[in-house]
PDB file of C-alpha atoms in Angstrom:
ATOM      1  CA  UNK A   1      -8.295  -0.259   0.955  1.00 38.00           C
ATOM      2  CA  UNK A   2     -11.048  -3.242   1.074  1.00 39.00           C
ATOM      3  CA  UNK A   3     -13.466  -4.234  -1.256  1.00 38.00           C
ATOM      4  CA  UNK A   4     -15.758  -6.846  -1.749  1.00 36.00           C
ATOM      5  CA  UNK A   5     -14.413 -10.352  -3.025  1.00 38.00           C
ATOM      6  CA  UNK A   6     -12.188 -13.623  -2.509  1.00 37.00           C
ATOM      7  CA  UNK A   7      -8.480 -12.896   0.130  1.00 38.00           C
ATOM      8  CA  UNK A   8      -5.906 -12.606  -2.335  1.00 42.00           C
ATOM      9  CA  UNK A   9      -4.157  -9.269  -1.976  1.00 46.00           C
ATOM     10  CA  UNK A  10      -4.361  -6.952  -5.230  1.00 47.00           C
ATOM     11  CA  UNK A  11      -0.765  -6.657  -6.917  1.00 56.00           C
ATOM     12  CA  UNK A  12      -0.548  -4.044  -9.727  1.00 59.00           C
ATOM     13  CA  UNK A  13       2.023  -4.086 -12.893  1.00 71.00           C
ATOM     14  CA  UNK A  14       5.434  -2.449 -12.279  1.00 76.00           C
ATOM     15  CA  UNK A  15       5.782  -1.044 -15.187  1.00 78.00           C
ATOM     16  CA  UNK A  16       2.515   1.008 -15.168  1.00 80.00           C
ATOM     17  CA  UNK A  17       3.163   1.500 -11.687  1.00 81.00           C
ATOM     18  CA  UNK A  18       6.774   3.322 -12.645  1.00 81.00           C
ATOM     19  CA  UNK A  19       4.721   5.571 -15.323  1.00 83.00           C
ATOM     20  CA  UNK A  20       2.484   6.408 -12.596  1.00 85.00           C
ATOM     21  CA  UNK A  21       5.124   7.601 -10.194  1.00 83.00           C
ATOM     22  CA  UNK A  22       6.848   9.611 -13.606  1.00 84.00           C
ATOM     23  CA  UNK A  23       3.491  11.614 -13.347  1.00 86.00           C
ATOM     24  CA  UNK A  24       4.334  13.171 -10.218  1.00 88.00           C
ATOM     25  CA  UNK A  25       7.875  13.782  -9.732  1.00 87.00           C
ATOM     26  CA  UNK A  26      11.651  12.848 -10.371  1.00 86.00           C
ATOM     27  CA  UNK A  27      14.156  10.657  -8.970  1.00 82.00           C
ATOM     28  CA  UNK A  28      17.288  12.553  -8.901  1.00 83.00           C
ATOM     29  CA  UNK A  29      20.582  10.535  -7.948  1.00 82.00           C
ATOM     30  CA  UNK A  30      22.987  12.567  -5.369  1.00 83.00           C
ATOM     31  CA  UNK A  31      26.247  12.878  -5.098  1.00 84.00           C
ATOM     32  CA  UNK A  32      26.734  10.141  -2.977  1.00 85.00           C
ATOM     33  CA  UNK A  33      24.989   7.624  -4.689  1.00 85.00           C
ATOM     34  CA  UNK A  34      21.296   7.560  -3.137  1.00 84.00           C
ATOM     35  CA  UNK A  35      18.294   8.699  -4.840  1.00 83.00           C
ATOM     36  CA  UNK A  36      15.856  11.644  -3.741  1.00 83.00           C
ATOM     37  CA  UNK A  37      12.565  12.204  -5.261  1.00 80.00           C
ATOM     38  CA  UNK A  38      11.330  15.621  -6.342  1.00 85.00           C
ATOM     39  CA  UNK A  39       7.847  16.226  -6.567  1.00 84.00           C
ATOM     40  CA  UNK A  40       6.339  18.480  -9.206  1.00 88.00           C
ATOM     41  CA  UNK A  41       5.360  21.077  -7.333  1.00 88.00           C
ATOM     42  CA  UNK A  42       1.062  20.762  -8.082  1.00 89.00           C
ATOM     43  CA  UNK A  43       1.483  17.448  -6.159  1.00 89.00           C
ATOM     44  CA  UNK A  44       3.330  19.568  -3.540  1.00 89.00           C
ATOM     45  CA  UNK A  45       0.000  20.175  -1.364  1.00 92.00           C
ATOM     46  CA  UNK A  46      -0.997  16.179  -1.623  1.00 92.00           C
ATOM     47  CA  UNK A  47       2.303  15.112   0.653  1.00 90.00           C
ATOM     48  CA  UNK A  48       2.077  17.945   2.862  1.00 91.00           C
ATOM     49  CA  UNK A  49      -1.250  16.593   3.854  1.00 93.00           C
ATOM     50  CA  UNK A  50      -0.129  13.028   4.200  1.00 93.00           C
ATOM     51  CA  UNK A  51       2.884  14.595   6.226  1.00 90.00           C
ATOM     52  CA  UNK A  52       0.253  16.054   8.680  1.00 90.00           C
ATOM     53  CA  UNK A  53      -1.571  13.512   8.556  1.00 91.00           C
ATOM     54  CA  UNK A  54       1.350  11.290   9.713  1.00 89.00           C
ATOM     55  CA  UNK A  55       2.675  13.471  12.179  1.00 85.00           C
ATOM     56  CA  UNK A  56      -1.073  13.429  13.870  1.00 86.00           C
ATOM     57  CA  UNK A  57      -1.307   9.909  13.966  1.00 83.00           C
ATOM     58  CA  UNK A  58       2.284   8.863  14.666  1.00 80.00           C
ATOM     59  CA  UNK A  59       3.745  11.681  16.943  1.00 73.00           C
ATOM     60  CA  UNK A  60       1.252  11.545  20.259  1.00 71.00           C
ATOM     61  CA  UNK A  61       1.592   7.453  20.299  1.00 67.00           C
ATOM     62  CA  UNK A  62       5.390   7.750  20.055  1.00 62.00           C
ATOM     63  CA  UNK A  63       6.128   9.402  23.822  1.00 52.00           C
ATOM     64  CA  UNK A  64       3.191   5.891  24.959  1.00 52.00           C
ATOM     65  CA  UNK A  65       5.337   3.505  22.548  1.00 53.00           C
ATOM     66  CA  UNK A  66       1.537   2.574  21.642  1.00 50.00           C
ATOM     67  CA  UNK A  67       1.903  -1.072  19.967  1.00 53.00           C
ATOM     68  CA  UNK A  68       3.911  -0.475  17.025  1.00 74.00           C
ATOM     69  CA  UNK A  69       4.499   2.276  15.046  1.00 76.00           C
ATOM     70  CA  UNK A  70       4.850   1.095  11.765  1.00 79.00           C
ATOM     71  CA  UNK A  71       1.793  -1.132  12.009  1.00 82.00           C
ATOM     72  CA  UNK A  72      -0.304   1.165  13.590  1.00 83.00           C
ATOM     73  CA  UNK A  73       0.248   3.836  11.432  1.00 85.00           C
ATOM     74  CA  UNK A  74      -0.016   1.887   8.229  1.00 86.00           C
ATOM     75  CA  UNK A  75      -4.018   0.542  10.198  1.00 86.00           C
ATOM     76  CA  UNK A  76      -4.786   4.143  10.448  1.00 88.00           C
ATOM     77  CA  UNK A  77      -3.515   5.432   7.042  1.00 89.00           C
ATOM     78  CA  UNK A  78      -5.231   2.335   5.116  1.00 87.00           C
ATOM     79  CA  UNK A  79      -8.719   3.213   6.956  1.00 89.00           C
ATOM     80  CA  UNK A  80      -8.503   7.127   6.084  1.00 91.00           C
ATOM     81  CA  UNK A  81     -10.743   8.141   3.537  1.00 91.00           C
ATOM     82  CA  UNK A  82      -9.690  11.668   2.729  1.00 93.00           C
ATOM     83  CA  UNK A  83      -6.361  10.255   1.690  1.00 93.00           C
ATOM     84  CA  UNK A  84      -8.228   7.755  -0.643  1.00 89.00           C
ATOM     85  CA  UNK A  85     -10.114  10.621  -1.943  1.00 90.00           C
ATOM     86  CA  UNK A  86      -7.014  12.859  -2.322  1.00 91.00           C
ATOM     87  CA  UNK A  87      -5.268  10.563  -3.928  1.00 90.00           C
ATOM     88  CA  UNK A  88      -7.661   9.544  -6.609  1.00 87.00           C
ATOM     89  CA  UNK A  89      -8.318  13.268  -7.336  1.00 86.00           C
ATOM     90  CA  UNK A  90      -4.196  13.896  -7.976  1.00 84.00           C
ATOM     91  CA  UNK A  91      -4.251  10.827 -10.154  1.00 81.00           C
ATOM     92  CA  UNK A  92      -7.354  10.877 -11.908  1.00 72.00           C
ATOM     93  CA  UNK A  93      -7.829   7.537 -12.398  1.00 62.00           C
ATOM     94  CA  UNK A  94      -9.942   5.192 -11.052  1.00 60.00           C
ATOM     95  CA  UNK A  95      -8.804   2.784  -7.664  1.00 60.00           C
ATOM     96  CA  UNK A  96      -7.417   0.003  -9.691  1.00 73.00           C
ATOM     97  CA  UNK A  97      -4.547  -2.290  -8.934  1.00 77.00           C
ATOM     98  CA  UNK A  98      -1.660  -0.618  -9.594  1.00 82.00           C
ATOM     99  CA  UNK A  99      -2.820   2.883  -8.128  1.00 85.00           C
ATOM    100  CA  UNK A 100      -3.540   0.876  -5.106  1.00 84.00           C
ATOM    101  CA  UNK A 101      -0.118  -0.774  -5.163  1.00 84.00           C
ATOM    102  CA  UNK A 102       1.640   2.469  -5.742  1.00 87.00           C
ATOM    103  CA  UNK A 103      -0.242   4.829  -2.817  1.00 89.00           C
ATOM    104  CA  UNK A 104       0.490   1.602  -0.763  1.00 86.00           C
ATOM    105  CA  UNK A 105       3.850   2.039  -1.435  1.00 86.00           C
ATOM    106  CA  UNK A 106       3.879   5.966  -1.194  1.00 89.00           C
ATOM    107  CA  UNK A 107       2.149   5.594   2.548  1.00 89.00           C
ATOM    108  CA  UNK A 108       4.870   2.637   3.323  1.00 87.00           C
ATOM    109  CA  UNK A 109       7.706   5.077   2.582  1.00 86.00           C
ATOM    110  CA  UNK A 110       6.589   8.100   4.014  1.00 87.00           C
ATOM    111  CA  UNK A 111       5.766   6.208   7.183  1.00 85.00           C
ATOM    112  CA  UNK A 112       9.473   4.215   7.575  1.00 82.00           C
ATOM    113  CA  UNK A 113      11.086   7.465   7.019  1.00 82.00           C
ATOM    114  CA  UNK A 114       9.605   9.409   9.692  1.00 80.00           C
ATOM    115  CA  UNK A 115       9.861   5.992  11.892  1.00 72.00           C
ATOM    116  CA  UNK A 116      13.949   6.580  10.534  1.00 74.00           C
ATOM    117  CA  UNK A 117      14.120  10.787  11.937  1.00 76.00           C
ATOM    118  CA  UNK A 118      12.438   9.192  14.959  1.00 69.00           C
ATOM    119  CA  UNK A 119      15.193   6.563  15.237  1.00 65.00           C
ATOM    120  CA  UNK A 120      18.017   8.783  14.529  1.00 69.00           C
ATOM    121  CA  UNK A 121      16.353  11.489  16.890  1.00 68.00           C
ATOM    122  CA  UNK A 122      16.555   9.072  19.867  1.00 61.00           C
ATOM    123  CA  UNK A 123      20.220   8.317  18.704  1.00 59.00           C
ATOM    124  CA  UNK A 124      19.275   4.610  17.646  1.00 51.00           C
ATOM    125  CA  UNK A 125      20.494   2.680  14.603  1.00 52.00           C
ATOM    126  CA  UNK A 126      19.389   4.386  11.544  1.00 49.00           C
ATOM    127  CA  UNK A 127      18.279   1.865   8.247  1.00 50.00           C
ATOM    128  CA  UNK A 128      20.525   2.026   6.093  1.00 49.00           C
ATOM    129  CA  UNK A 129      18.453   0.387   3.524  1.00 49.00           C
ATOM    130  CA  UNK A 130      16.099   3.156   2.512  1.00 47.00           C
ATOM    131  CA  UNK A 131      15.914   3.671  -1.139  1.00 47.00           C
ATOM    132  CA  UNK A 132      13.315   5.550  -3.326  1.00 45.00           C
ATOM    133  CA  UNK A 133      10.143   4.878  -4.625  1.00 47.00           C
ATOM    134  CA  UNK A 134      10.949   3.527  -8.119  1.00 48.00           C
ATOM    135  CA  UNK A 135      14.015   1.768  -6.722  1.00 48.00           C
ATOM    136  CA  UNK A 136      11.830   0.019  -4.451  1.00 47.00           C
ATOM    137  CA  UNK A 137       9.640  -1.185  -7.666  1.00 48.00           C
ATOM    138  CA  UNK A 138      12.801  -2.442  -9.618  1.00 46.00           C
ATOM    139  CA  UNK A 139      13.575  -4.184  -6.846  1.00 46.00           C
ATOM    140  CA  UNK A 140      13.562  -8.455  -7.386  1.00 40.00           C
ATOM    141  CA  UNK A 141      12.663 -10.863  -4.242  1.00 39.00           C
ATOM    142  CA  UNK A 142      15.894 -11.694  -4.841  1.00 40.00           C
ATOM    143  CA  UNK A 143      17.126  -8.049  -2.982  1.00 44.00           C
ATOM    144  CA  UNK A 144      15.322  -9.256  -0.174  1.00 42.00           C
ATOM    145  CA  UNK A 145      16.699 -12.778   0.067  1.00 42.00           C
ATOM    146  CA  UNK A 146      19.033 -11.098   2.941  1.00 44.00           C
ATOM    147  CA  UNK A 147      17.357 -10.233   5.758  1.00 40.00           C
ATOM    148  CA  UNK A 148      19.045  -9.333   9.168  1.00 54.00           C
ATOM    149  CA  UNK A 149      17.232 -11.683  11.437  1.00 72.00           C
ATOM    150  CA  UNK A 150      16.215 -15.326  11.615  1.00 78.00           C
ATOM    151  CA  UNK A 151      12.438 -14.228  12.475  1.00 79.00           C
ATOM    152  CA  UNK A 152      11.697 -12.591   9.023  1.00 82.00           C
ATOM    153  CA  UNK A 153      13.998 -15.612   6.916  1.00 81.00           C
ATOM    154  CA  UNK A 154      11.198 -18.136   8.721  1.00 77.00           C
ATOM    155  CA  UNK A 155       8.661 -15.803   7.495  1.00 81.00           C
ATOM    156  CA  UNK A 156       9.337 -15.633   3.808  1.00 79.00           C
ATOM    157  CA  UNK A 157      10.065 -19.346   3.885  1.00 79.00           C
ATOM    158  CA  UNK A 158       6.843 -20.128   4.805  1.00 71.00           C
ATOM    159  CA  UNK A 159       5.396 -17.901   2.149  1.00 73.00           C
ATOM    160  CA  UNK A 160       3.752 -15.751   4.530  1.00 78.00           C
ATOM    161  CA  UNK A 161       1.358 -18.032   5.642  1.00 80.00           C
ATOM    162  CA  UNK A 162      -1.002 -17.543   8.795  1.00 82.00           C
ATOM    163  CA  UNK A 163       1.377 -19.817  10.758  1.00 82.00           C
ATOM    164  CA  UNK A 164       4.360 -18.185   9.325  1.00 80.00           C
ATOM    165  CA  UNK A 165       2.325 -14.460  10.521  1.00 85.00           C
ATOM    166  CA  UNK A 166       1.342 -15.649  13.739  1.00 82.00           C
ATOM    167  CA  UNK A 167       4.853 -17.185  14.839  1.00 83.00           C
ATOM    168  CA  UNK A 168       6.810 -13.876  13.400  1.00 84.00           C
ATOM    169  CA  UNK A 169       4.631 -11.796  15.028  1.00 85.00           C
ATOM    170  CA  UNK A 170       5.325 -13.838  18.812  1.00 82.00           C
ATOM    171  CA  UNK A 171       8.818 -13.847  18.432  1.00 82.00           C
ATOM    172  CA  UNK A 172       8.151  -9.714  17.852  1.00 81.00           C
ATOM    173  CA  UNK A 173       6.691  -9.541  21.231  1.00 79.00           C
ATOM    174  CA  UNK A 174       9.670 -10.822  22.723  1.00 79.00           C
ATOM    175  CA  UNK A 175      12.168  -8.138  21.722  1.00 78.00           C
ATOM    176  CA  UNK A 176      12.243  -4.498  23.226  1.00 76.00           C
ATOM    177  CA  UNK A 177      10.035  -1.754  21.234  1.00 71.00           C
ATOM    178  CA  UNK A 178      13.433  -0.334  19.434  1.00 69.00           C
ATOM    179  CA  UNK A 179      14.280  -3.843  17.739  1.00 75.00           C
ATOM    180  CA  UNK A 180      10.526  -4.394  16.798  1.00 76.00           C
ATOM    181  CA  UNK A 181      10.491  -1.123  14.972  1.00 74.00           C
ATOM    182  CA  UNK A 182      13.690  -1.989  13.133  1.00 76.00           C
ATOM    183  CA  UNK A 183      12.508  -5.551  12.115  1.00 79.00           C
ATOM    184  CA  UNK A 184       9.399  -4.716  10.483  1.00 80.00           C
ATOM    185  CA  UNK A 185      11.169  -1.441   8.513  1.00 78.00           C
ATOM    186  CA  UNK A 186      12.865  -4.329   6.799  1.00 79.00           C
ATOM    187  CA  UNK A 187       9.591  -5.528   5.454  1.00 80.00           C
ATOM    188  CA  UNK A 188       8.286  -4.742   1.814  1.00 78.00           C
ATOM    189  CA  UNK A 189       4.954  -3.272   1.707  1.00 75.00           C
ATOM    190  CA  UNK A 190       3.042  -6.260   0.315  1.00 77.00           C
ATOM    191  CA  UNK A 191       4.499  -8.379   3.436  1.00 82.00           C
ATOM    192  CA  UNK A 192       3.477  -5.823   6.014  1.00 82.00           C
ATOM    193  CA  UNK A 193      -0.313  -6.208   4.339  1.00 80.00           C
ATOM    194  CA  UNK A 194      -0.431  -9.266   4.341  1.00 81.00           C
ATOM    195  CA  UNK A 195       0.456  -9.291   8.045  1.00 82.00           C
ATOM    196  CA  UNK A 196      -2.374  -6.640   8.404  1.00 80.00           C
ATOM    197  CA  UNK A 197      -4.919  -8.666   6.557  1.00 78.00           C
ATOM    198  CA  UNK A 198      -4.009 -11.459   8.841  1.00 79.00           C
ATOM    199  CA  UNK A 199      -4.655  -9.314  11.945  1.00 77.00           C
ATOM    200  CA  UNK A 200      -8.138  -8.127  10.533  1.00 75.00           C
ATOM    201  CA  UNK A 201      -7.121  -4.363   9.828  1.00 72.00           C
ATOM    202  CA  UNK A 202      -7.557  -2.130   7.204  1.00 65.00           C
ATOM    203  CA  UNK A 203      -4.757  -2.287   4.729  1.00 65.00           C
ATOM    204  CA  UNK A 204      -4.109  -0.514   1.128  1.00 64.00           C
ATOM    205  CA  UNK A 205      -3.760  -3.866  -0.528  1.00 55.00           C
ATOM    206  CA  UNK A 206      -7.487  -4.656  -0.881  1.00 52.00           C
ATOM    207  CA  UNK A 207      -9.331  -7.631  -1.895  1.00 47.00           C
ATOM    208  CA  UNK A 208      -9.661  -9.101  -5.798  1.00 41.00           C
ATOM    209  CA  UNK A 209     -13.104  -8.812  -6.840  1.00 40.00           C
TER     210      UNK A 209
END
């Protein structure tokens, strides 16, 4: 979501971000130890339209292996203005930071989980690092100071600069479409922006003004 103004990417405040989420559903922890979250059921109609929307997007590029999923998806989804529009309606607040931050985050989910059925579908290695939502908020950097491949540990060390982007994003090339898919799901959201911004596509995380 661009707007006008200087290239730092917007970051919102977690813990308006968490009251945000508490306005439109519940985490619930399972029996085995994962959390699901529940949606109250007048923001029911909101996902099922980013589910379509999704599927539409995502399902005819999967049986070309089109680029990248992830990225791709995220382009499209960023660029969509219905979704903006849908989402500011639910919320009823205006496109600040932190609504940005957390529909960014909503988008970044819903898209690594289908990515995940797609995975398990084709009887690949599923993540085993999905969590919810407001998990994914609480989370420090420090959760993500383990990452499963050399590629990404050279990209946070570098800060994500354009270097950093453009080298990650080579060594990406070089590995079949399966193990591309699987490295970037182990991106946060503001990283996988941030290598959008650097590409010049549209991306949730807007400009400051």
């Amino acid at each position: 979501m661009e707007t006008e103004g200087g290239p730092s990417v917007v970051c919102g405040e977690k813990h308006k971000a968490l009251e945000l989420i508490s306005t439109l559903g519940r985490d619930f922890k399972q029996a085995d130890g994962k959390f699901r979250f529940i949606v109250y059921e007048h923001i029911v109609p909101f996902f099922l339209f980013l589910h379509n929307l999704i599927e539409s997007i995502i399902t005819p590029n999967i049986a070309l292996q089109k680029g990248n999923i992830l990225i791709y998806g995220l382009e499209k989804l960023a660029a969509n203005k219905v979704l903006r529009e849908k989402w500011k309606d639910l919320t009823s607040l205006p496109s600040n930071a932190t609504s940005v931050v957390v529909l960014q985050r909503i988008v970044t989910f819903s898209l690594k989980s289908k990515q995940q059925m797609i995975r398990e579908k084709r009887g690949l290695k599923p993540n085993k690092n999905s969590m919810a939502i407001p998990q994914q908020l609480r989370h420090t950097t420090s959760s993500s100071g383990k990452p499963k491949c050399k590629e990404i540990i050279q990209l946070r060390s570098g800060s994500m600069s354009s270097d950093n982007i453009r080298s990650f994003l080579q060594s990406l090339s070089t590995y079949p479409y399966s193990n591309r898919e699987a490295m970037l799901a182990e991106l946060q959201s503001k990283e996988l922006a941030k290598i959008l911004k650097s590409l010049g596509k549209p991306t949730f995380l807007g400009k400051r003004k």
